[in-house]
């Protein structure tokens, strides 16, 4: 930036570097998505198109930023875990939040037509984002357990609520009154006795949310380092600039392994129990 008499205004910018050595969790939420879903005729209680679009946008973000090692999505919300040692944008909070949020939003809009070919966007969607720091692995596991438990609680309520409205003939006000004060067991009972629906047989995407992880594709890449020779030094008659070419009379250095290639995949599985974390220790241990 060129210096000028106006450059002093930069002194008003405050540093917002996040504490090193801590886990970052970046979470974004759809802004006023109740109105957005109504305007765009989302299927109730769950619209697989909308959820798949959210997953697509989340994959785009993780593909762009390798330091994002885990994602979890439900409804209009997504959470991402950044590796503990990340130095992304020098850990500047505003830079990370604004960039990740804008990339997710632009991807959501860009891929909209793929998932809603018959429903053009009526107005631009928006998302808000934030970062929360956690000092230990326990808090990270508890955070994602909290989000998945919330997924189950919300989905169970919505599943029963919309069954009462769509199949039971109740108004939304009546359905809320029917469910007021009920516990999980009673909601299951309503679904089964009145609508012959076993909640545990509903698609896991709706009950457990979407889990994004990186998985290896094949084995590690092997590279060979060639030994090179200075053509000019070996050819006294040459007058061209020095050129490096592979030496035929020298052995190549042995192949060395590089980091294996990975791809981001979407799972619908339990992340509260130990099994998920035990199978993927690299998420928390670098």
mmCIF file of C-alpha atoms in Angstrom:
data_model
loop_
_atom_site.group_PDB
_atom_site.id
_atom_site.type_symbol
_atom_site.label_atom_id
_atom_site.label_comp_id
_atom_site.label_asym_id
_atom_site.label_seq_id
_atom_site.Cartn_x
_atom_site.Cartn_y
_atom_site.Cartn_z
ATOM 1 C CA UNK A 1 0.000 0.000 0.000
ATOM 2 C CA UNK A 2 1.461 3.321 -1.067
ATOM 3 C CA UNK A 3 2.309 5.713 1.702
ATOM 4 C CA UNK A 4 0.393 8.987 1.911
ATOM 5 C CA UNK A 5 -0.732 11.495 4.477
ATOM 6 C CA UNK A 6 -3.941 9.476 4.797
ATOM 7 C CA UNK A 7 -2.237 6.240 5.808
ATOM 8 C CA UNK A 8 -2.560 7.097 9.502
ATOM 9 C CA UNK A 9 -6.138 5.774 9.442
ATOM 10 C CA UNK A 10 -4.733 2.230 9.488
ATOM 11 C CA UNK A 11 -3.763 2.814 13.117
ATOM 12 C CA UNK A 12 -7.448 2.517 14.007
ATOM 13 C CA UNK A 13 -7.543 -1.114 12.883
ATOM 14 C CA UNK A 14 -7.422 -3.432 15.874
ATOM 15 C CA UNK A 15 -5.542 -6.755 15.836
ATOM 16 C CA UNK A 16 -7.827 -9.754 16.189
ATOM 17 C CA UNK A 17 -5.365 -12.640 16.226
ATOM 18 C CA UNK A 18 -6.854 -15.724 17.851
ATOM 19 C CA UNK A 19 -5.092 -17.426 20.738
ATOM 20 C CA UNK A 20 -2.477 -19.919 19.459
ATOM 21 C CA UNK A 21 -2.492 -23.555 20.484
ATOM 22 C CA UNK A 22 -6.279 -23.722 20.718
ATOM 23 C CA UNK A 23 -8.897 -25.482 18.621
ATOM 24 C CA UNK A 24 -11.023 -23.267 16.392
ATOM 25 C CA UNK A 25 -14.620 -24.165 15.671
ATOM 26 C CA UNK A 26 -16.198 -22.106 12.924
ATOM 27 C CA UNK A 27 -19.996 -22.214 12.826
ATOM 28 C CA UNK A 28 -22.311 -20.606 10.321
ATOM 29 C CA UNK A 29 -26.093 -20.337 10.353
ATOM 30 C CA UNK A 30 -28.625 -19.391 7.733
ATOM 31 C CA UNK A 31 -29.998 -15.896 8.329
ATOM 32 C CA UNK A 32 -33.821 -15.815 8.528
ATOM 33 C CA UNK A 33 -34.017 -19.239 6.928
ATOM 34 C CA UNK A 34 -37.534 -19.840 8.218
ATOM 35 C CA UNK A 35 -38.745 -17.176 5.806
ATOM 36 C CA UNK A 36 -36.304 -18.361 3.121
ATOM 37 C CA UNK A 37 -37.548 -21.962 3.326
ATOM 38 C CA UNK A 38 -41.176 -20.862 3.151
ATOM 39 C CA UNK A 39 -40.513 -18.629 0.151
ATOM 40 C CA UNK A 40 -38.739 -21.450 -1.696
ATOM 41 C CA UNK A 41 -41.236 -24.186 -0.805
ATOM 42 C CA UNK A 42 -38.945 -26.444 1.223
ATOM 43 C CA UNK A 43 -40.520 -29.819 1.971
ATOM 44 C CA UNK A 44 -41.471 -30.302 5.631
ATOM 45 C CA UNK A 45 -40.162 -31.651 7.948
ATOM 46 C CA UNK A 46 -36.992 -32.275 5.908
ATOM 47 C CA UNK A 47 -36.056 -31.326 2.371
ATOM 48 C CA UNK A 48 -33.289 -33.594 1.111
ATOM 49 C CA UNK A 49 -32.495 -31.140 -1.696
ATOM 50 C CA UNK A 50 -31.754 -28.348 0.742
ATOM 51 C CA UNK A 51 -29.647 -30.589 2.975
ATOM 52 C CA UNK A 52 -27.642 -31.923 0.021
ATOM 53 C CA UNK A 53 -27.026 -28.365 -1.149
ATOM 54 C CA UNK A 54 -25.704 -27.471 2.303
ATOM 55 C CA UNK A 55 -23.402 -30.510 2.155
ATOM 56 C CA UNK A 56 -22.154 -29.470 -1.284
ATOM 57 C CA UNK A 57 -21.298 -25.961 -0.110
ATOM 58 C CA UNK A 58 -19.560 -27.394 2.961
ATOM 59 C CA UNK A 59 -17.480 -29.758 0.809
ATOM 60 C CA UNK A 60 -16.411 -26.829 -1.360
ATOM 61 C CA UNK A 61 -15.179 -24.994 1.736
ATOM 62 C CA UNK A 62 -13.241 -28.019 3.009
ATOM 63 C CA UNK A 63 -11.775 -28.674 -0.446
ATOM 64 C CA UNK A 64 -10.492 -25.108 -0.549
ATOM 65 C CA UNK A 65 -9.061 -25.108 2.983
ATOM 66 C CA UNK A 66 -7.163 -28.286 3.995
ATOM 67 C CA UNK A 67 -6.867 -27.062 7.593
ATOM 68 C CA UNK A 68 -10.573 -27.798 8.056
ATOM 69 C CA UNK A 69 -10.518 -31.376 9.306
ATOM 70 C CA UNK A 70 -14.143 -31.994 10.271
ATOM 71 C CA UNK A 71 -17.549 -30.635 9.370
ATOM 72 C CA UNK A 72 -20.992 -31.229 10.833
ATOM 73 C CA UNK A 73 -24.242 -29.980 9.363
ATOM 74 C CA UNK A 74 -27.899 -29.938 10.313
ATOM 75 C CA UNK A 75 -30.769 -27.929 8.874
ATOM 76 C CA UNK A 76 -29.349 -24.496 7.890
ATOM 77 C CA UNK A 77 -26.263 -24.761 10.107
ATOM 78 C CA UNK A 78 -22.714 -26.046 9.615
ATOM 79 C CA UNK A 79 -19.793 -26.335 12.029
ATOM 80 C CA UNK A 80 -16.160 -26.831 11.014
ATOM 81 C CA UNK A 81 -13.147 -27.810 13.087
ATOM 82 C CA UNK A 82 -9.781 -26.329 12.137
ATOM 83 C CA UNK A 83 -6.652 -28.205 13.057
ATOM 84 C CA UNK A 84 -5.150 -27.003 16.309
ATOM 85 C CA UNK A 85 -1.893 -25.809 14.709
ATOM 86 C CA UNK A 86 -3.522 -23.918 11.847
ATOM 87 C CA UNK A 87 -1.983 -20.613 10.877
ATOM 88 C CA UNK A 88 -4.682 -19.811 8.350
ATOM 89 C CA UNK A 89 -4.587 -16.072 7.611
ATOM 90 C CA UNK A 90 -2.251 -15.738 10.607
ATOM 91 C CA UNK A 91 -5.229 -16.734 12.782
ATOM 92 C CA UNK A 92 -6.932 -13.399 12.139
ATOM 93 C CA UNK A 93 -10.509 -13.864 13.270
ATOM 94 C CA UNK A 94 -12.263 -11.403 10.961
ATOM 95 C CA UNK A 95 -10.371 -12.679 7.918
ATOM 96 C CA UNK A 96 -11.196 -16.323 8.621
ATOM 97 C CA UNK A 97 -14.863 -15.729 9.455
ATOM 98 C CA UNK A 98 -15.547 -13.423 6.523
ATOM 99 C CA UNK A 99 -13.731 -15.583 3.966
ATOM 100 C CA UNK A 100 -15.250 -18.913 4.996
ATOM 101 C CA UNK A 101 -18.734 -17.449 5.306
ATOM 102 C CA UNK A 102 -18.575 -15.763 1.908
ATOM 103 C CA UNK A 103 -17.221 -18.907 0.214
ATOM 104 C CA UNK A 104 -19.961 -21.072 1.709
ATOM 105 C CA UNK A 105 -22.646 -18.563 0.707
ATOM 106 C CA UNK A 106 -21.384 -18.148 -2.846
ATOM 107 C CA UNK A 107 -21.171 -21.927 -3.290
ATOM 108 C CA UNK A 108 -24.731 -22.309 -1.980
ATOM 109 C CA UNK A 109 -25.999 -19.805 -4.539
ATOM 110 C CA UNK A 110 -23.801 -21.168 -7.348
ATOM 111 C CA UNK A 111 -25.105 -24.731 -6.969
ATOM 112 C CA UNK A 112 -28.715 -23.822 -6.202
ATOM 113 C CA UNK A 113 -30.060 -24.717 -9.644
ATOM 114 C CA UNK A 114 -28.529 -28.187 -9.481
ATOM 115 C CA UNK A 115 -30.669 -29.096 -6.479
ATOM 116 C CA UNK A 116 -33.692 -26.878 -7.182
ATOM 117 C CA UNK A 117 -33.983 -26.913 -10.981
ATOM 118 C CA UNK A 118 -37.653 -25.927 -10.911
ATOM 119 C CA UNK A 119 -37.430 -23.341 -8.134
ATOM 120 C CA UNK A 120 -35.381 -20.261 -9.063
ATOM 121 C CA UNK A 121 -33.979 -18.183 -6.241
ATOM 122 C CA UNK A 122 -36.432 -15.493 -5.200
ATOM 123 C CA UNK A 123 -33.799 -13.496 -3.317
ATOM 124 C CA UNK A 124 -30.196 -14.024 -2.160
ATOM 125 C CA UNK A 125 -29.723 -16.206 0.937
ATOM 126 C CA UNK A 126 -27.265 -15.113 3.611
ATOM 127 C CA UNK A 127 -25.350 -16.772 6.441
ATOM 128 C CA UNK A 128 -23.707 -15.434 9.570
ATOM 129 C CA UNK A 129 -20.526 -16.917 11.012
ATOM 130 C CA UNK A 130 -18.532 -16.987 14.236
ATOM 131 C CA UNK A 131 -15.491 -18.679 15.735
ATOM 132 C CA UNK A 132 -15.287 -20.215 19.196
ATOM 133 C CA UNK A 133 -11.985 -21.343 20.717
ATOM 134 C CA UNK A 134 -11.652 -24.494 22.805
ATOM 135 C CA UNK A 135 -8.540 -25.478 24.758
ATOM 136 C CA UNK A 136 -8.843 -29.274 24.910
ATOM 137 C CA UNK A 137 -9.988 -32.283 22.936
ATOM 138 C CA UNK A 138 -12.773 -32.997 25.431
ATOM 139 C CA UNK A 139 -14.507 -29.712 24.637
ATOM 140 C CA UNK A 140 -14.289 -30.435 20.912
ATOM 141 C CA UNK A 141 -15.934 -33.814 21.311
ATOM 142 C CA UNK A 142 -18.562 -32.343 23.603
ATOM 143 C CA UNK A 143 -19.247 -29.535 21.134
ATOM 144 C CA UNK A 144 -19.952 -31.893 18.241
ATOM 145 C CA UNK A 145 -21.907 -34.207 20.542
ATOM 146 C CA UNK A 146 -24.023 -31.197 21.510
ATOM 147 C CA UNK A 147 -24.733 -30.351 17.868
ATOM 148 C CA UNK A 148 -25.673 -33.931 17.005
ATOM 149 C CA UNK A 149 -27.887 -34.284 20.076
ATOM 150 C CA UNK A 150 -29.565 -31.033 19.045
ATOM 151 C CA UNK A 151 -30.117 -32.505 15.576
ATOM 152 C CA UNK A 152 -31.976 -35.471 17.070
ATOM 153 C CA UNK A 153 -34.082 -33.342 19.425
ATOM 154 C CA UNK A 154 -35.119 -30.896 16.702
ATOM 155 C CA UNK A 155 -35.791 -33.560 14.110
ATOM 156 C CA UNK A 156 -37.901 -35.689 16.434
ATOM 157 C CA UNK A 157 -40.045 -32.700 17.328
ATOM 158 C CA UNK A 158 -40.401 -31.566 13.715
ATOM 159 C CA UNK A 159 -41.195 -35.073 12.498
ATOM 160 C CA UNK A 160 -44.041 -35.456 14.980
ATOM 161 C CA UNK A 161 -45.203 -31.871 14.508
ATOM 162 C CA UNK A 162 -45.548 -32.125 10.740
ATOM 163 C CA UNK A 163 -47.140 -35.573 10.974
ATOM 164 C CA UNK A 164 -49.832 -34.033 13.163
ATOM 165 C CA UNK A 165 -50.335 -31.218 10.661
ATOM 166 C CA UNK A 166 -49.991 -33.056 7.346
ATOM 167 C CA UNK A 167 -51.557 -36.385 8.283
ATOM 168 C CA UNK A 168 -53.415 -35.695 11.506
ATOM 169 C CA UNK A 169 -55.321 -32.660 10.271
ATOM 170 C CA UNK A 170 -54.224 -30.385 13.121
ATOM 171 C CA UNK A 171 -53.374 -26.723 12.705
ATOM 172 C CA UNK A 172 -49.859 -25.617 13.578
ATOM 173 C CA UNK A 173 -51.191 -24.076 16.783
ATOM 174 C CA UNK A 174 -52.944 -27.314 17.736
ATOM 175 C CA UNK A 175 -49.849 -29.383 16.923
ATOM 176 C CA UNK A 176 -47.678 -27.216 19.176
ATOM 177 C CA UNK A 177 -50.261 -27.613 21.945
ATOM 178 C CA UNK A 178 -50.343 -31.397 21.474
ATOM 179 C CA UNK A 179 -46.577 -31.634 21.868
ATOM 180 C CA UNK A 180 -46.254 -29.172 24.715
ATOM 181 C CA UNK A 181 -44.643 -30.850 27.722
ATOM 182 C CA UNK A 182 -44.107 -34.200 25.975
ATOM 183 C CA UNK A 183 -40.933 -36.226 26.348
ATOM 184 C CA UNK A 184 -39.042 -38.207 23.743
ATOM 185 C CA UNK A 185 -40.824 -41.468 24.604
ATOM 186 C CA UNK A 186 -44.221 -39.854 24.155
ATOM 187 C CA UNK A 187 -43.251 -38.401 20.770
ATOM 188 C CA UNK A 188 -42.138 -41.835 19.601
ATOM 189 C CA UNK A 189 -45.464 -43.230 20.802
ATOM 190 C CA UNK A 190 -47.461 -40.621 18.857
ATOM 191 C CA UNK A 191 -45.576 -41.412 15.668
ATOM 192 C CA UNK A 192 -46.002 -45.149 16.030
ATOM 193 C CA UNK A 193 -49.593 -45.419 17.285
ATOM 194 C CA UNK A 194 -51.171 -42.644 15.217
ATOM 195 C CA UNK A 195 -49.068 -42.717 12.052
ATOM 196 C CA UNK A 196 -47.433 -46.199 12.067
ATOM 197 C CA UNK A 197 -44.027 -44.563 11.797
ATOM 198 C CA UNK A 198 -40.949 -45.953 13.536
ATOM 199 C CA UNK A 199 -38.698 -42.964 14.126
ATOM 200 C CA UNK A 200 -35.564 -45.140 14.240
ATOM 201 C CA UNK A 201 -36.183 -46.169 10.642
ATOM 202 C CA UNK A 202 -36.127 -42.609 9.322
ATOM 203 C CA UNK A 203 -33.159 -41.715 7.109
ATOM 204 C CA UNK A 204 -30.022 -41.236 9.239
ATOM 205 C CA UNK A 205 -29.327 -37.979 7.396
ATOM 206 C CA UNK A 206 -32.284 -36.459 9.229
ATOM 207 C CA UNK A 207 -31.661 -38.088 12.591
ATOM 208 C CA UNK A 208 -27.874 -37.716 12.800
ATOM 209 C CA UNK A 209 -26.978 -34.866 10.475
ATOM 210 C CA UNK A 210 -24.120 -34.792 7.972
ATOM 211 C CA UNK A 211 -20.524 -35.478 8.983
ATOM 212 C CA UNK A 212 -17.737 -34.367 6.628
ATOM 213 C CA UNK A 213 -14.316 -35.977 7.000
ATOM 214 C CA UNK A 214 -11.217 -36.482 4.885
ATOM 215 C CA UNK A 215 -10.413 -40.019 3.840
ATOM 216 C CA UNK A 216 -7.347 -41.270 2.018
ATOM 217 C CA UNK A 217 -7.610 -42.112 -1.664
ATOM 218 C CA UNK A 218 -5.193 -44.946 -2.382
ATOM 219 C CA UNK A 219 -1.718 -45.111 -0.849
ATOM 220 C CA UNK A 220 0.865 -42.358 -0.425
ATOM 221 C CA UNK A 221 2.413 -40.835 -3.535
ATOM 222 C CA UNK A 222 6.015 -41.845 -4.187
ATOM 223 C CA UNK A 223 8.385 -39.336 -5.735
ATOM 224 C CA UNK A 224 11.868 -39.842 -7.141
ATOM 225 C CA UNK A 225 14.561 -37.218 -6.804
ATOM 226 C CA UNK A 226 16.879 -37.166 -9.811
ATOM 227 C CA UNK A 227 20.557 -36.262 -9.588
ATOM 228 C CA UNK A 228 21.403 -33.535 -12.121
ATOM 229 C CA UNK A 229 24.631 -32.559 -13.858
ATOM 230 C CA UNK A 230 25.966 -29.220 -14.979
ATOM 231 C CA UNK A 231 26.250 -29.570 -18.781
ATOM 232 C CA UNK A 232 28.525 -26.553 -19.107
ATOM 233 C CA UNK A 233 31.033 -27.873 -16.607
ATOM 234 C CA UNK A 234 31.191 -31.287 -18.326
ATOM 235 C CA UNK A 235 31.407 -29.903 -21.874
ATOM 236 C CA UNK A 236 34.291 -27.465 -22.300
ATOM 237 C CA UNK A 237 33.315 -26.626 -25.869
ATOM 238 C CA UNK A 238 29.883 -25.332 -24.986
ATOM 239 C CA UNK A 239 29.258 -21.578 -24.871
ATOM 240 C CA UNK A 240 25.589 -21.743 -23.891
ATOM 241 C CA UNK A 241 24.380 -20.906 -20.369
ATOM 242 C CA UNK A 242 24.673 -23.634 -17.778
ATOM 243 C CA UNK A 243 22.007 -26.301 -18.188
ATOM 244 C CA UNK A 244 20.964 -28.958 -15.719
ATOM 245 C CA UNK A 245 20.078 -32.394 -17.086
ATOM 246 C CA UNK A 246 19.714 -35.818 -15.460
ATOM 247 C CA UNK A 247 23.023 -37.647 -15.043
ATOM 248 C CA UNK A 248 23.010 -41.037 -16.717
ATOM 249 C CA UNK A 249 26.005 -42.336 -14.813
ATOM 250 C CA UNK A 250 24.712 -41.518 -11.339
ATOM 251 C CA UNK A 251 22.077 -43.314 -9.326
ATOM 252 C CA UNK A 252 18.762 -41.684 -8.614
ATOM 253 C CA UNK A 253 17.915 -40.957 -5.033
ATOM 254 C CA UNK A 254 15.432 -43.395 -3.521
ATOM 255 C CA UNK A 255 11.740 -42.640 -3.672
ATOM 256 C CA UNK A 256 10.242 -40.884 -0.707
ATOM 257 C CA UNK A 257 6.660 -40.950 0.413
ATOM 258 C CA UNK A 258 4.566 -37.794 0.363
ATOM 259 C CA UNK A 259 1.280 -37.138 2.100
ATOM 260 C CA UNK A 260 -1.475 -39.416 0.798
ATOM 261 C CA UNK A 261 -4.203 -37.867 -1.290
ATOM 262 C CA UNK A 262 -7.518 -37.366 0.453
ATOM 263 C CA UNK A 263 -11.058 -36.476 -0.477
ATOM 264 C CA UNK A 264 -13.903 -35.060 1.550
ATOM 265 C CA UNK A 265 -16.778 -37.485 2.049
ATOM 266 C CA UNK A 266 -20.182 -37.150 3.692
ATOM 267 C CA UNK A 267 -21.239 -39.583 6.411
ATOM 268 C CA UNK A 268 -24.405 -39.892 8.474
ATOM 269 C CA UNK A 269 -23.127 -41.582 11.600
ATOM 270 C CA UNK A 270 -22.868 -41.352 15.368
ATOM 271 C CA UNK A 271 -20.176 -38.901 16.506
ATOM 272 C CA UNK A 272 -21.088 -38.970 20.182
ATOM 273 C CA UNK A 273 -19.673 -42.400 20.967
ATOM 274 C CA UNK A 274 -15.968 -43.249 20.907
ATOM 275 C CA UNK A 275 -16.015 -45.336 17.722
ATOM 276 C CA UNK A 276 -15.981 -42.393 15.320
ATOM 277 C CA UNK A 277 -13.080 -40.657 17.043
ATOM 278 C CA UNK A 278 -11.086 -43.822 17.652
ATOM 279 C CA UNK A 279 -11.205 -44.616 13.936
ATOM 280 C CA UNK A 280 -9.987 -41.103 13.046
ATOM 281 C CA UNK A 281 -7.373 -40.037 15.625
ATOM 282 C CA UNK A 282 -5.826 -37.541 13.191
ATOM 283 C CA UNK A 283 -8.796 -35.207 13.614
ATOM 284 C CA UNK A 284 -7.664 -34.240 17.109
ATOM 285 C CA UNK A 285 -4.059 -35.446 17.140
ATOM 286 C CA UNK A 286 -1.855 -33.919 14.471
#
